[in-house]
Coordinates of C-alpha atoms in Angstrom, one line a residue:
L1 CA -0.4 0.2 0.3
G2 CA 3.4 2.5 -0.2
K3 CA 2.6 5.6 1.7
R4 CA -1.7 5.4 1.4
D5 CA -3.6 5.8 4.7
N6 CA -7.0 6.0 3.4
A7 CA -6.6 1.7 2.0
A8 CA -8.2 -0.7 4.1
S9 CA -8.3 -4.7 4.1
L10 CA -10.3 -6.5 5.5
Q11 CA -10.9 -10.5 6.3
G12 CA -14.1 -11.4 6.6
D13 CA -17.8 -11.1 6.6
A14 CA -18.0 -7.5 4.6
T15 CA -21.6 -7.0 4.5
E16 CA -21.2 -6.6 8.3
A17 CA -19.1 -4.3 7.7
L18 CA -19.9 -2.1 5.2
V19 CA -23.4 -1.7 7.0
R20 CA -21.8 -1.7 10.7
W21 CA -18.3 0.6 10.6
L22 CA -18.7 2.6 7.4
P23 CA -20.6 5.5 7.0
P24 CA -22.7 5.1 4.1
G25 CA -21.0 7.2 0.3
S26 CA -17.2 6.7 2.6
L27 CA -16.3 4.5 -0.3
E28 CA -14.4 5.2 -3.7
A29 CA -14.1 1.8 -4.8
I30 CA -14.9 -1.9 -3.2
Y31 CA -12.4 -4.6 -4.6
I32 CA -13.9 -7.9 -4.3
N33 CA -10.2 -10.0 -5.3
H34 CA -11.1 -14.1 -6.0
P35 CA -14.8 -14.5 -3.9
E36 CA -15.2 -18.6 -3.8
P37 CA -17.2 -20.2 -6.6
P38 CA -20.9 -20.8 -5.3
Q39 CA -19.7 -24.2 -6.7
Q40 CA -17.0 -25.2 -5.2
A41 CA -18.2 -24.8 -2.2
A42 CA -21.0 -27.0 -2.7
L43 CA -18.0 -29.6 -4.4
S44 CA -15.9 -28.7 -0.3
A45 CA -19.4 -29.8 0.9
S46 CA -20.8 -32.7 -0.6
A47 CA -17.3 -34.0 -0.4
S48 CA -16.5 -34.1 3.4
A49 CA -20.1 -35.9 3.4
S50 CA -19.3 -38.3 1.4
V51 CA -22.1 -37.8 -1.7
A52 CA -21.6 -36.7 -5.1
V53 CA -22.6 -33.4 -6.8
E54 CA -24.7 -33.9 -10.4
A55 CA -23.4 -31.1 -12.3
E56 CA -26.9 -29.9 -12.5
S57 CA -28.0 -29.4 -8.8
L58 CA -24.4 -26.5 -9.2
S59 CA -26.6 -24.5 -11.9
D60 CA -29.7 -23.6 -8.7
T61 CA -27.3 -21.5 -6.4
S62 CA -29.9 -21.0 -4.2
E63 CA -28.8 -23.8 -2.4
A64 CA -25.3 -23.0 -1.9
K65 CA -23.5 -20.5 -0.3
H66 CA -21.3 -17.6 -1.2
M67 CA -21.1 -14.3 0.2
L68 CA -21.7 -12.3 -3.4
N69 CA -25.9 -12.0 -2.4
E70 CA -27.9 -9.1 -2.7
R71 CA -27.3 -8.6 1.4
L72 CA -24.0 -8.1 0.2
F73 CA -25.3 -5.3 -3.6
A74 CA -27.1 -3.4 -1.1
A75 CA -24.8 -3.0 1.6
A76 CA -21.6 -1.7 -1.2
A77 CA -24.8 0.7 -2.9
I78 CA -25.1 2.0 0.2
S79 CA -21.4 2.4 0.8
L80 CA -20.2 3.7 -1.7
Q81 CA -19.9 6.9 -3.0
P82 CA -22.3 8.1 -6.2
G83 CA -19.7 6.6 -9.0
G84 CA -17.7 5.4 -6.9
T85 CA -16.8 1.5 -8.2
L86 CA -17.2 -1.9 -7.3
T87 CA -15.1 -4.2 -8.9
I88 CA -15.2 -7.9 -8.5
V89 CA -12.2 -10.3 -10.1
T90 CA -13.1 -14.4 -11.0
D91 CA -11.3 -16.9 -12.9
S92 CA -14.4 -18.7 -12.7
A93 CA -16.6 -17.8 -16.3
F94 CA -20.1 -20.5 -14.6
Y95 CA -19.4 -17.7 -11.1
A96 CA -19.4 -13.7 -13.3
D97 CA -22.3 -14.8 -15.2
L98 CA -23.8 -14.8 -12.1
L99 CA -22.7 -11.7 -10.7
L100 CA -23.3 -10.4 -14.1
D101 CA -27.2 -12.1 -13.3
S102 CA -27.3 -10.7 -10.2
L103 CA -25.5 -6.8 -10.2
R104 CA -28.0 -6.5 -13.6
A105 CA -30.7 -7.1 -11.1
H106 CA -29.9 -4.9 -8.4
T107 CA -30.9 -1.4 -11.1
T108 CA -28.3 0.6 -8.3
F109 CA -25.1 -0.9 -10.6
E110 CA -24.7 0.0 -13.6
P111 CA -21.8 -1.9 -16.0
A112 CA -18.5 -0.3 -16.5
T113 CA -18.3 1.7 -20.1

């Protein structure tokens, strides 16, 4: 971070941090790097339970636990300044498509130009 005194890194529930600790409109940008895709969480859970997961069940993420959900997007929208940016980096094409659909449904966010 060099000489920056206005940056922070968080490990934990980002939604709680945005809601409890940051005033509305206080962030210029939010960066989320490589969140765990829901199908990876589903596979991890099934492996520990020794249960096979079928590929088609991965497309239904309503039961798969993942941190990037409507609650987080709503908190991010409130925490960002007007014109602020939400940047999400993932190497999962499946998750990228899911996130794009979710963000398109959340009318507060606009695609980057």
